[in-house]
Coordinates of C-alpha atoms in Angstrom, one line a residue:
Chain A
M1 CA 30.8 -50.2 153.6
S2 CA 29.4 -49.6 150.9
W3 CA 25.2 -48.8 150.3
F4 CA 24.5 -52.2 149.7
E5 CA 26.3 -54.0 152.1
K6 CA 24.5 -51.7 154.8
L7 CA 21.2 -53.8 153.4
M8 CA 22.8 -57.2 153.9
P9 CA 21.9 -58.2 157.4
S10 CA 25.2 -59.6 159.8
R11 CA 24.7 -62.5 160.2
I12 CA 25.4 -63.4 155.9
K13 CA 28.4 -60.5 155.3
T14 CA 31.6 -62.9 154.6
E15 CA 34.3 -62.1 157.0
N16 CA 37.5 -62.4 154.9
R17 CA 41.3 -62.8 157.4
T18 CA 43.1 -60.3 154.9
R19 CA 41.5 -57.2 154.8
S20 CA 44.6 -55.6 152.7
V21 CA 42.3 -54.9 149.8
P22 CA 38.9 -53.4 150.5
Q23 CA 35.8 -55.4 152.1
G24 CA 32.6 -54.5 150.0
V25 CA 31.6 -55.5 147.1
W26 CA 32.0 -53.0 144.3
I27 CA 36.2 -52.3 144.7
K28 CA 37.6 -48.7 143.5
C29 CA 41.7 -49.4 141.8
P30 CA 43.1 -47.7 143.7
H31 CA 45.4 -46.8 139.7
C32 CA 42.6 -46.2 137.3
D33 CA 39.7 -45.8 139.2
A34 CA 37.4 -47.7 137.8
Q35 CA 35.1 -49.3 140.1
L36 CA 35.9 -53.1 140.1
Y37 CA 32.7 -55.7 140.6
R38 CA 34.8 -57.9 143.2
T39 CA 33.2 -61.7 143.0
E40 CA 35.2 -60.5 138.7
L41 CA 38.9 -58.8 140.5
E42 CA 39.1 -62.0 143.4
R43 CA 38.6 -64.0 139.7
N44 CA 41.8 -62.0 138.4
L45 CA 43.7 -62.7 141.1
Y46 CA 43.4 -58.2 142.3
V47 CA 44.8 -57.8 139.6
C48 CA 42.6 -54.9 137.9
P49 CA 41.3 -55.9 134.5
K50 CA 41.5 -52.7 133.1
C51 CA 44.6 -50.9 133.7
D52 CA 46.5 -53.6 134.6
H53 CA 47.2 -52.7 138.1
H54 CA 48.2 -54.6 140.7
M55 CA 46.9 -55.0 144.2
R56 CA 48.2 -55.6 147.1
I57 CA 46.8 -58.5 148.3
G58 CA 46.8 -60.4 151.9
A59 CA 49.9 -63.2 153.1
R60 CA 47.0 -65.7 152.8
Q61 CA 45.5 -65.3 149.9
R62 CA 48.9 -65.1 148.0
L63 CA 50.1 -68.8 149.2
E64 CA 46.1 -69.2 148.0
Y65 CA 46.9 -68.1 144.8
F66 CA 50.0 -69.6 144.6
L67 CA 49.6 -73.1 145.7
D68 CA 48.6 -76.4 144.1
E69 CA 44.6 -76.5 145.9
G70 CA 45.2 -79.8 148.7
D71 CA 47.4 -80.3 151.3
I72 CA 49.1 -77.4 152.8
E73 CA 51.2 -77.4 156.1
E74 CA 51.6 -74.5 158.1
I75 CA 55.4 -74.0 159.3
G76 CA 56.8 -72.2 162.9
A77 CA 52.4 -71.5 163.4
G78 CA 53.3 -72.0 166.3
L79 CA 55.6 -68.9 167.1
E80 CA 54.5 -65.9 168.6
P81 CA 56.0 -62.0 168.4
L82 CA 57.4 -61.0 171.7
D83 CA 58.8 -57.9 173.3
P84 CA 61.5 -58.2 174.9
L85 CA 62.9 -54.9 174.9
K86 CA 59.5 -53.7 176.2
F87 CA 59.5 -51.0 174.0
K88 CA 57.0 -48.1 174.0
D89 CA 56.4 -44.7 171.9
S90 CA 53.5 -42.9 171.3
K91 CA 51.4 -46.4 172.0
R92 CA 52.4 -50.1 173.6
Y93 CA 54.8 -52.2 171.7
R94 CA 52.6 -54.8 172.8
D95 CA 49.4 -53.3 172.6
R96 CA 50.4 -52.9 168.5
L97 CA 50.9 -56.0 168.5
I98 CA 48.1 -57.0 169.5
Q99 CA 46.0 -54.7 167.6
A100 CA 47.0 -56.0 164.0
Q101 CA 47.1 -59.9 164.8
K102 CA 43.6 -58.8 165.8
K103 CA 43.6 -56.7 162.2
T104 CA 44.8 -59.3 159.9
G105 CA 43.8 -63.2 162.0
E106 CA 47.7 -63.9 161.9
K107 CA 50.0 -63.8 164.8
D108 CA 52.7 -62.0 162.7
A109 CA 53.8 -61.2 159.1
L110 CA 55.6 -64.2 157.5
V111 CA 53.0 -67.0 156.5
A112 CA 55.0 -70.4 155.8
A113 CA 53.7 -73.3 154.3
S114 CA 54.9 -76.4 152.9
G115 CA 52.7 -77.4 149.1
S116 CA 53.1 -77.8 146.2
L117 CA 53.0 -76.6 142.3
F118 CA 52.6 -78.3 139.4
G119 CA 52.6 -81.3 142.0
Q120 CA 56.4 -81.1 143.0
P121 CA 57.5 -80.3 146.5
I122 CA 57.9 -76.8 147.5
V123 CA 58.1 -73.7 150.5
A124 CA 56.0 -70.9 149.9
C125 CA 56.1 -68.1 152.1
A126 CA 54.7 -64.3 152.4
F127 CA 54.9 -61.0 153.7
E128 CA 51.5 -60.3 155.2
F129 CA 51.9 -56.9 154.3
A130 CA 48.8 -54.7 156.8
F131 CA 50.5 -56.3 160.0
M132 CA 52.8 -53.4 160.7
G133 CA 53.8 -52.6 157.1
G134 CA 55.5 -56.1 157.0
S135 CA 57.7 -55.3 158.7
M136 CA 60.4 -58.3 160.0
G137 CA 61.5 -59.2 163.3
S138 CA 61.9 -62.2 165.5
V139 CA 59.0 -64.3 164.6
V140 CA 59.6 -63.4 160.7
G141 CA 63.1 -64.5 161.1
E142 CA 62.6 -67.4 162.7
R143 CA 59.6 -69.2 160.2
F144 CA 61.8 -67.9 157.1
Q145 CA 64.9 -69.8 159.1
R146 CA 62.0 -72.7 159.1
A147 CA 61.2 -72.9 155.7
A148 CA 64.6 -72.7 154.5
K149 CA 64.9 -75.7 157.0
R150 CA 62.2 -77.4 155.9
C151 CA 63.3 -76.7 152.6
V152 CA 66.8 -78.8 153.6
E153 CA 65.4 -81.9 154.8
T154 CA 62.4 -81.9 151.4
R155 CA 65.7 -80.6 149.3
A156 CA 62.4 -78.6 148.2
P157 CA 63.0 -75.5 146.2
L158 CA 61.6 -72.0 148.2
I159 CA 59.8 -69.6 147.0
C160 CA 58.3 -66.7 148.9
F161 CA 56.9 -63.1 148.6
S162 CA 58.3 -59.7 150.8
A163 CA 55.8 -56.5 150.7
S164 CA 57.2 -55.3 153.5
G165 CA 58.8 -51.9 154.2
G166 CA 61.4 -53.2 156.5
A167 CA 63.4 -54.3 160.3
R168 CA 60.8 -53.6 162.7
M169 CA 62.1 -50.9 164.5
Q170 CA 60.2 -52.0 168.2
E171 CA 62.6 -55.4 168.1
A172 CA 65.8 -52.8 167.1
L173 CA 68.7 -54.6 167.5
F174 CA 67.0 -58.2 167.0
S175 CA 65.0 -57.4 164.0
L176 CA 68.2 -55.8 162.5
L177 CA 69.8 -58.9 163.6
Q178 CA 66.8 -61.1 161.0
M179 CA 68.7 -59.4 158.0
A180 CA 71.2 -62.3 159.0
K181 CA 70.1 -64.6 159.7
T182 CA 67.6 -65.6 157.1
A183 CA 71.0 -64.4 154.2
A184 CA 72.7 -66.7 157.0
A185 CA 70.0 -69.4 155.7
I186 CA 69.4 -68.4 152.3
A187 CA 73.4 -69.4 151.9
E188 CA 72.6 -72.7 153.6
L189 CA 70.0 -73.1 150.9
G190 CA 72.8 -72.5 148.3
K191 CA 75.4 -74.8 150.2
H192 CA 73.1 -77.3 148.9
R193 CA 71.8 -76.9 146.3
I194 CA 68.5 -75.7 146.5
P195 CA 67.1 -72.8 144.3
F196 CA 65.2 -69.4 146.1
I197 CA 62.9 -67.8 144.3
S198 CA 62.1 -64.3 145.9
V199 CA 59.1 -62.3 144.3
L200 CA 59.3 -58.9 145.4
T201 CA 56.2 -57.6 145.3
D202 CA 54.3 -53.6 146.2
P203 CA 56.1 -52.2 148.4
T204 CA 59.9 -54.4 149.7
T205 CA 61.9 -51.8 150.8
G206 CA 64.4 -51.0 153.6
G207 CA 65.8 -54.5 155.9
V208 CA 64.2 -57.2 153.7
S209 CA 64.8 -55.5 150.6
A210 CA 68.6 -55.6 152.1
S211 CA 68.7 -59.3 152.7
L212 CA 66.6 -62.1 151.9
A213 CA 64.9 -60.9 149.3
M214 CA 67.3 -59.3 146.8
L215 CA 69.2 -62.8 146.9
G216 CA 66.9 -64.8 145.1
D217 CA 68.9 -67.3 141.9
V218 CA 66.1 -66.3 140.5
N219 CA 64.8 -62.6 141.5
V220 CA 61.1 -62.1 139.7
A221 CA 58.5 -58.7 140.5
E222 CA 55.3 -58.1 139.7
P223 CA 55.2 -54.7 137.3
K224 CA 55.4 -51.6 139.5
A225 CA 55.9 -52.2 143.4
L226 CA 58.6 -49.5 144.2
I227 CA 61.2 -51.5 145.9
G228 CA 64.8 -49.9 147.3
F229 CA 66.8 -49.9 150.4
A230 CA 65.7 -46.1 151.3
G231 CA 62.3 -45.7 150.8
P232 CA 62.4 -42.3 147.7
R233 CA 60.6 -39.6 150.8
V234 CA 64.3 -40.1 153.2
I235 CA 66.4 -39.9 149.6
E236 CA 64.6 -36.3 149.1
Q237 CA 65.5 -35.5 151.6
T238 CA 68.9 -36.1 151.7
V239 CA 69.7 -35.2 148.1
R240 CA 67.1 -32.1 148.2
Q241 CA 65.8 -33.2 144.3
T242 CA 62.9 -34.7 143.3
L243 CA 62.8 -38.2 142.5
P244 CA 63.0 -38.9 138.5
E245 CA 59.2 -41.0 137.2
G246 CA 58.8 -44.6 137.9
F247 CA 62.6 -44.2 140.1
Q248 CA 62.6 -47.4 142.5
R249 CA 59.5 -49.1 140.7
S250 CA 59.8 -52.6 139.2
E251 CA 60.7 -51.8 135.4
F252 CA 63.3 -49.6 137.2
L253 CA 64.6 -52.2 138.6
L254 CA 65.7 -54.4 135.8
D255 CA 67.0 -51.3 133.6
H256 CA 69.7 -51.1 136.3
G257 CA 69.3 -55.0 136.6
A258 CA 68.6 -55.9 139.7
I259 CA 65.9 -57.9 138.8
D260 CA 65.7 -60.4 136.6
M261 CA 62.7 -60.2 135.5
I262 CA 58.8 -58.8 136.0
V263 CA 56.1 -61.1 135.4
D264 CA 52.0 -60.4 136.1
R265 CA 50.4 -62.0 139.0
R266 CA 48.7 -64.1 137.4
A267 CA 51.1 -65.8 135.4
L268 CA 53.9 -66.6 138.3
R269 CA 52.4 -69.8 138.6
E270 CA 53.1 -71.1 135.4
Q271 CA 56.3 -69.4 135.0
I272 CA 57.9 -70.2 138.1
G273 CA 56.8 -73.3 138.0
D274 CA 58.3 -73.4 134.6
L275 CA 62.1 -72.3 136.3
L276 CA 62.1 -74.4 138.3
A277 CA 61.4 -77.6 136.6
K278 CA 64.0 -75.6 134.4
L279 CA 66.2 -75.9 136.9
A280 CA 65.8 -79.2 138.1
Q281 CA 66.5 -79.8 134.8
R282 CA 62.3 -81.3 133.7
P283 CA 60.6 -81.2 131.3
Q284 CA 57.9 -77.8 131.2
P285 CA 54.8 -78.3 133.6
A286 CA 52.4 -79.1 132.2
A287 CA 49.6 -76.1 132.6
Chain B
M1 CA 81.8 -23.6 175.4
D2 CA 84.9 -26.1 174.2
L3 CA 83.4 -27.9 171.0
K4 CA 85.8 -30.1 172.5
F5 CA 83.5 -31.0 175.1
L6 CA 80.0 -32.4 175.1
E7 CA 77.0 -30.5 176.5
F8 CA 77.0 -32.7 179.7
E9 CA 80.7 -32.6 180.9
Q10 CA 80.8 -28.4 180.3
P11 CA 81.5 -29.0 184.4
I12 CA 84.7 -30.4 182.4
A13 CA 85.4 -28.2 180.7
E14 CA 85.2 -24.9 182.5
L15 CA 87.8 -27.6 185.4
E16 CA 90.1 -28.4 182.5
A17 CA 90.5 -24.3 181.3
K18 CA 91.1 -23.5 184.9
I19 CA 94.0 -26.0 185.3
D20 CA 95.4 -24.8 182.0
E21 CA 95.0 -20.7 183.6
L22 CA 97.4 -21.9 186.5
R23 CA 99.8 -24.3 184.1
F24 CA 99.8 -20.4 182.6
V25 CA 100.6 -18.6 185.5
G26 CA 102.8 -21.4 186.9
D27 CA 105.2 -20.8 184.4
D28 CA 106.4 -17.8 186.8
P29 CA 108.7 -19.3 189.0
E30 CA 108.5 -17.8 192.0
I31 CA 104.8 -18.4 192.0
N32 CA 104.3 -22.0 193.7
I33 CA 100.9 -23.0 192.3
G34 CA 101.9 -26.9 191.2
E35 CA 99.6 -28.1 194.3
E36 CA 96.2 -26.2 193.4
V37 CA 96.7 -27.6 189.8
A38 CA 97.0 -31.8 192.1
R39 CA 94.2 -30.3 193.6
L40 CA 91.7 -29.8 191.3
K41 CA 93.8 -32.1 188.5
E42 CA 91.9 -35.1 190.9
K43 CA 88.5 -32.5 191.1
S44 CA 88.6 -32.3 187.8
K45 CA 88.6 -37.0 187.6
A46 CA 86.2 -37.3 189.9
L47 CA 84.1 -35.4 188.1
T48 CA 84.1 -37.1 184.6
K49 CA 84.3 -40.2 186.4
S50 CA 80.8 -39.5 188.1
I51 CA 79.3 -37.9 185.2
F52 CA 80.6 -40.6 182.9
S53 CA 78.7 -43.0 185.3
K54 CA 75.7 -42.2 185.1
L55 CA 75.3 -40.9 181.1
S56 CA 72.2 -41.6 179.3
S57 CA 71.5 -43.5 176.2
W58 CA 71.1 -40.0 173.9
Q59 CA 75.1 -38.6 176.0
I60 CA 76.6 -41.8 175.4
A61 CA 75.1 -41.8 171.3
Q62 CA 77.2 -38.1 171.5
I63 CA 80.3 -39.6 172.6
A64 CA 80.1 -42.7 170.4
R65 CA 79.6 -40.1 167.0
H66 CA 81.7 -36.8 168.7
P67 CA 84.3 -35.1 166.3
M68 CA 87.2 -36.3 168.6
R69 CA 86.4 -40.1 168.2
P70 CA 89.1 -41.9 166.8
Y71 CA 88.1 -43.4 163.9
T72 CA 89.2 -46.4 161.8
A73 CA 92.2 -44.8 160.6
D74 CA 93.2 -44.3 164.1
Y75 CA 92.8 -47.2 165.3
L76 CA 94.7 -48.8 162.0
Q77 CA 97.8 -46.3 163.1
L78 CA 98.3 -47.5 166.5
I79 CA 97.6 -51.4 166.4
A80 CA 99.3 -52.3 162.9
P81 CA 102.0 -49.5 160.9
D82 CA 102.6 -51.9 158.3
F83 CA 99.2 -50.9 157.5
Q84 CA 99.0 -50.5 153.6
E85 CA 95.1 -50.1 152.1
L86 CA 93.4 -52.1 149.2
H87 CA 90.6 -50.2 146.8
G88 CA 88.9 -50.7 144.6
D89 CA 86.0 -52.6 144.1
R90 CA 86.8 -53.5 140.4
M91 CA 83.6 -52.7 138.9
Y92 CA 82.9 -48.1 139.4
A93 CA 84.6 -47.1 141.8
D94 CA 86.5 -46.6 144.7
D95 CA 84.0 -45.7 148.0
P96 CA 86.1 -43.8 150.8
A97 CA 83.8 -44.4 153.7
I98 CA 85.8 -47.9 153.7
I99 CA 88.8 -48.3 153.9
G100 CA 90.3 -51.8 154.0
G101 CA 94.1 -52.9 153.3
L102 CA 96.5 -55.8 155.0
G103 CA 98.1 -54.6 158.2
R104 CA 99.6 -57.7 161.0
I105 CA 99.4 -57.3 165.1
D106 CA 101.5 -59.0 166.5
G107 CA 103.5 -60.5 163.7
R108 CA 100.1 -62.5 163.0
V109 CA 98.9 -60.9 159.2
I110 CA 95.4 -59.7 159.2
M111 CA 92.6 -58.1 157.4
F112 CA 91.1 -54.8 158.0
I113 CA 87.7 -53.5 156.6
G114 CA 86.0 -50.9 158.1
H115 CA 83.7 -47.8 157.9
Q116 CA 85.7 -43.9 157.5
K117 CA 84.4 -41.1 158.2
G118 CA 86.8 -38.1 157.8
R119 CA 87.5 -35.2 160.1
D120 CA 87.5 -31.6 158.9
T121 CA 85.3 -30.9 156.7
K122 CA 86.4 -31.0 153.2
E123 CA 87.8 -34.7 155.0
R124 CA 83.8 -35.1 155.9
V125 CA 82.6 -34.6 152.8
R126 CA 85.3 -37.0 150.9
R127 CA 84.6 -39.2 153.0
N128 CA 80.4 -39.5 152.5
Y129 CA 80.4 -38.3 157.3
G130 CA 80.7 -42.7 156.9
M131 CA 77.7 -43.8 154.7
P132 CA 78.9 -46.3 152.4
K133 CA 77.0 -46.9 148.3
P134 CA 77.3 -50.0 147.1
E135 CA 80.9 -49.9 145.7
G136 CA 82.1 -49.4 149.7
Y137 CA 79.8 -52.4 149.9
R138 CA 81.2 -54.6 146.5
K139 CA 84.6 -53.8 147.7
A140 CA 84.2 -54.9 151.8
Q141 CA 83.9 -58.5 149.6
R142 CA 86.2 -58.3 147.3
L143 CA 88.2 -57.8 150.6
M144 CA 86.3 -60.2 152.0
R145 CA 86.8 -63.3 149.4
L146 CA 90.7 -62.0 148.9
A147 CA 91.6 -62.8 153.1
E148 CA 89.4 -65.9 152.4
K149 CA 92.2 -66.8 149.3
F150 CA 95.0 -66.5 151.1
S151 CA 93.7 -67.3 155.3
L152 CA 93.1 -64.1 156.5
P153 CA 91.4 -63.8 159.2
I154 CA 89.1 -60.8 159.5
V155 CA 89.0 -57.2 161.8
T156 CA 86.1 -55.0 161.1
F157 CA 85.6 -51.7 162.7
I158 CA 82.1 -50.9 162.7
D159 CA 81.7 -46.7 162.8
T160 CA 79.1 -46.1 160.2
P161 CA 74.7 -44.1 160.3
G162 CA 74.0 -45.9 157.5
A163 CA 74.3 -47.0 154.2
Y164 CA 73.4 -43.8 152.2
P165 CA 70.7 -43.2 151.1
G166 CA 71.1 -41.6 147.5
V167 CA 70.0 -41.7 144.1
G168 CA 72.3 -42.9 142.5
A169 CA 73.0 -46.0 145.6
E170 CA 69.7 -47.0 145.0
E171 CA 69.8 -47.4 141.0
R172 CA 73.8 -49.6 141.7
G173 CA 72.2 -51.8 144.4
Q174 CA 72.0 -50.4 147.9
S175 CA 70.2 -53.1 148.7
E176 CA 71.3 -55.7 146.6
A177 CA 74.7 -55.4 147.9
I178 CA 73.7 -55.1 151.4
A179 CA 72.3 -58.0 151.5
F180 CA 75.8 -60.4 149.4
S181 CA 77.6 -58.8 152.3
L182 CA 75.5 -61.0 155.1
Y183 CA 75.7 -63.6 152.3
L184 CA 78.6 -64.1 151.7
M185 CA 79.9 -63.1 155.5
A186 CA 77.6 -66.2 156.7
G187 CA 79.2 -68.8 154.9
L188 CA 82.6 -66.9 155.0
R189 CA 85.7 -70.1 155.2
T190 CA 87.9 -67.9 157.7
P191 CA 88.2 -66.2 161.2
I192 CA 85.8 -62.9 161.0
V193 CA 85.7 -60.7 164.4
N194 CA 83.6 -57.8 164.4
V195 CA 83.9 -54.8 167.1
V196 CA 82.0 -51.7 167.0
I197 CA 84.1 -48.6 168.3
G198 CA 81.9 -46.1 166.9
E199 CA 78.5 -45.8 165.7
G200 CA 76.8 -48.7 164.9
G201 CA 73.7 -47.3 162.0
S202 CA 71.4 -49.9 161.1
G203 CA 72.1 -52.1 157.8
G204 CA 74.8 -50.2 156.6
A205 CA 77.0 -51.7 159.8
L206 CA 75.4 -54.7 159.4
A207 CA 76.5 -55.0 155.6
I208 CA 80.3 -55.4 157.5
G209 CA 78.8 -56.9 160.2
V210 CA 78.8 -60.3 160.8
G211 CA 80.8 -63.0 162.2
D212 CA 82.0 -65.2 165.5
R213 CA 82.2 -62.0 167.1
L214 CA 80.6 -59.2 168.7
L215 CA 82.7 -56.4 170.4
M216 CA 82.0 -53.1 171.2
L217 CA 83.8 -50.1 172.6
Q218 CA 82.3 -48.8 175.9
Y219 CA 80.9 -46.0 174.2
S220 CA 79.5 -47.0 170.7
V221 CA 75.8 -47.6 169.8
Y222 CA 74.3 -50.1 167.5
S223 CA 71.0 -49.2 166.7
V224 CA 67.8 -51.2 163.7
I225 CA 67.5 -47.0 162.5
S226 CA 68.8 -44.2 163.9
P227 CA 68.0 -42.4 167.0
E228 CA 66.1 -39.1 164.4
G229 CA 65.0 -41.6 162.3
C230 CA 62.6 -44.0 164.6
A231 CA 61.8 -40.3 167.0
S232 CA 60.0 -38.9 163.5
I233 CA 59.1 -42.1 162.6
L234 CA 57.4 -43.3 165.8
W235 CA 57.3 -40.0 167.3
K236 CA 56.3 -38.1 165.0
S237 CA 58.9 -36.3 165.7
A238 CA 62.5 -36.5 165.1
E239 CA 62.6 -34.6 169.0
K240 CA 62.2 -37.0 170.5
A241 CA 65.5 -39.0 169.4
E242 CA 66.5 -39.0 173.3
E243 CA 62.7 -41.0 173.9
A244 CA 63.9 -43.0 170.7
A245 CA 67.3 -43.0 172.1
D246 CA 66.4 -44.8 175.1
A247 CA 63.2 -46.8 174.4
M248 CA 66.0 -49.4 171.8
R249 CA 68.7 -50.2 174.3
I250 CA 71.3 -48.9 171.4
T251 CA 74.8 -48.9 173.9
A252 CA 76.9 -51.5 174.1
Q253 CA 75.9 -52.2 178.3
S254 CA 72.0 -52.6 177.1
L255 CA 72.9 -54.9 174.2
N256 CA 75.4 -56.8 176.7
E257 CA 72.5 -57.3 178.6
F258 CA 70.4 -58.6 176.0
G259 CA 73.3 -61.2 175.1
L260 CA 73.9 -59.4 171.4
V261 CA 77.4 -58.4 171.9
D262 CA 80.8 -61.0 173.1
A263 CA 82.1 -58.4 175.2
V264 CA 82.4 -55.0 176.4
L265 CA 85.1 -53.1 175.8
P266 CA 85.8 -51.0 178.4
E267 CA 87.2 -47.1 178.2
P268 CA 89.8 -44.8 179.4
L269 CA 88.3 -42.6 182.0
G270 CA 86.0 -40.1 179.7
A271 CA 86.4 -41.6 176.3
A272 CA 88.1 -43.3 174.3
H273 CA 89.1 -39.7 172.4
R274 CA 90.3 -38.8 175.9
D275 CA 93.2 -41.4 175.3
P276 CA 93.5 -43.0 171.6
D277 CA 96.4 -44.7 172.7
A278 CA 95.1 -46.9 175.9
T279 CA 92.1 -47.3 173.5
A280 CA 94.0 -48.9 170.8
E281 CA 95.8 -51.5 173.9
I282 CA 92.2 -52.5 174.4
I283 CA 90.8 -53.1 171.0
R284 CA 94.6 -54.9 170.0
N285 CA 94.2 -56.8 173.5
A286 CA 90.9 -57.7 172.9
V287 CA 91.9 -59.2 168.8
I288 CA 94.5 -60.4 169.9
K289 CA 92.7 -63.2 172.2
H290 CA 89.1 -63.4 169.9
L291 CA 91.4 -64.1 166.8
S292 CA 93.4 -67.0 169.4
D293 CA 90.3 -68.2 170.9
L294 CA 88.1 -68.8 167.2
D295 CA 92.2 -70.5 166.5
R296 CA 91.4 -73.3 168.1
L297 CA 88.3 -74.6 166.1
D298 CA 89.6 -76.1 162.7
I299 CA 87.4 -74.6 160.2
E300 CA 84.0 -76.6 159.8
Q301 CA 83.8 -76.6 163.4
L302 CA 84.1 -72.4 163.0
L303 CA 81.5 -72.6 160.1
E304 CA 79.6 -74.7 162.0
Q305 CA 78.8 -72.0 165.0
R306 CA 79.1 -69.2 163.4
Q307 CA 76.0 -70.7 161.7
R308 CA 74.0 -71.8 164.8
R309 CA 75.4 -68.5 166.7
I310 CA 73.3 -66.8 163.4
S311 CA 69.6 -68.8 163.9
L312 CA 70.1 -69.0 167.1
F313 CA 69.4 -64.8 167.0
G314 CA 65.9 -63.4 167.5
Q315 CA 63.1 -63.6 170.6
F316 CA 59.7 -65.2 170.1
K317 CA 57.7 -67.0 172.0
D318 CA 57.8 -71.1 170.5
G319 CA 53.6 -72.4 171.7

C-alpha cells in the first residue's frame, strides 16, 4: 500500500474487481521501473507510456477495453467449478478455489460475453490469469464451448484473449480433455465459416497454447508476450542449455511463422475490427 | 535384483529364480522334482495374484513404464503382421517417436498410428523415449487424412511420457501441431479408436487420442501431467510423485469410474509383458468389437456422436 493510500479513509478506497495490476496511485513499470500515475496508465490501457511494456490485465478489464460500450451479456456466468477428484496437495483444491474466487471476484478463470465491436455483434472471452494462473479446467472449457455455440446461433465471430499457464492439474484428466473440447468447438465454428481470432497475451503456455490459442483463423499476439508449449524452465532442465534471448516471445513466434501479427494493445480494437470486416467483406469500420 | 521385476515384485522374482534352479537340477533323470516345481509355480501364481490385486497408482505407473512392456510395434507385429510403415510429415522430417501405417486385422484394412519407445539404449535415444516433436504430430495428421480419403478406420496406440520439451520443437510449433491434431480429429470423417497401452502423458498423448472410443489396458495410466511433474509443481518436490499419482487418479480403473473410458482391457496375470501374445489378442478382439459397433453408424451419425461425446467432457456446477 502506498503512503498516499494509507492516509485515505478506508471507505473511499475503491475496490477493483480485477487485481492483476497492483493497487495504488503510483505504479512502477515492471520493465523500465518508471513511476507511473495510475489514471494515466489506465487511459493508456496499462501499457507503459515510457517503454511500451504491456502489463498483465484482468479478464473484465480486457473485455471492457475491447468491446463497445453498451449491451454486454455474460455467457455461462452461472457455471461453477467442482472438485470431482477431491484433490489435495499441500492444500485442498476446494480451498484453493475459494481463495482464488475471493482474490479475483470470479468463479473461474475465463470470462465470456457477447457484445459488439464497432457496432458489429461479436462474442469475446478472456482468461483471468490471477485465477490459479488462468488454468483451464472444466468451467473454462464449458464457457468457451458455450461462447462458441452462441457464435454459431447468432453468426457472430469469436475473439479469445488467452493468458494461461495451461491445463489445471487439480482436475487431472478432466482438464486435459478440455483441450479436445475447445478444439472441437473451434472446428464447429470452422464448419459454419464463422471467424475465430485468437489473441495471445502474456503468458500463454501449456495446454491452452496447445489447443484453442493456436487455432485462430488469425493468431494475433501482444508485443513481447511469453508464448510456448513447454515452459522455459522445463526446457532448460531438459536440454541443459541456456535459452537464447527472446526465446518464446511474440517476436520469436512471428519469426518462426506461428502467429500472423503482433499488435499493440492500444490498436487491438481497430486492427481486429478491420480484420473481421475484411473476412465478412464489409468496408473498414469507422473508428 | 532381477531387472525384469519391479521392486514390489521381488518376492515373485525370488520364487521364479528358485523354480529356474530346480528346473536345472531337474535335468538329472535320477531325481524327480516335478512335483516341487509345480508346487512352487502354484505358489508364484498365487503370490502374483495377491500382489497385483492391491497395486497403488504409483506401482501401476511403474508397470505402465516397465522396460519389458510391449510397445506399439510389438503389438502391430502380433495383430497385423502385414503392417507397412509409412514415413514422414512431408514438411521437415520423419519422427521416430510416432509410427504409422497400414495393416489388416481379419482382412479389414486399418490405419494404425502409435507412439514408439525404444527397447535398448541406442533405440531409446533414436525414438526419443517416445516423446514426439511437431513433425511426429504432423506425420500423424497426414496419415489421418490419408485414412479419411480412402475411408479407412484409424486405431491409435498411446504410450508416451509427453511431447518433447526442446528448443527445436518450440521453434517448429509444438503447440500448433498438437492443437491442430485435436481440431482435425474432432471432425475427421472416419471412425477412430484410441487405445492407451502404456503411458498416456498429457497433450503429447491426447494429440493422437481424440476419437469415438477410448480403451485402456488394465495397467496403463493417463494424466494431464506426469506424477513427477505434478509433484514438483504442487508439492515442490518430485519425490512426492507417489502422492501425486494417487491424487490425479491416473489409473485405468479410476478413470473408468469417472466415466472417461469406454472399456478397460484386462491384462494377463502379472501384466502385459508376462504374456504379450495374450495381451495382443485382447487388444485385437477389442478393436474388432468397437470398430464393428461404430460400423452401424453412418458417417453423419458418427460425427454427431463424436461431437456430443467431446462436448460433454468435464464436471461443473451449472447454477
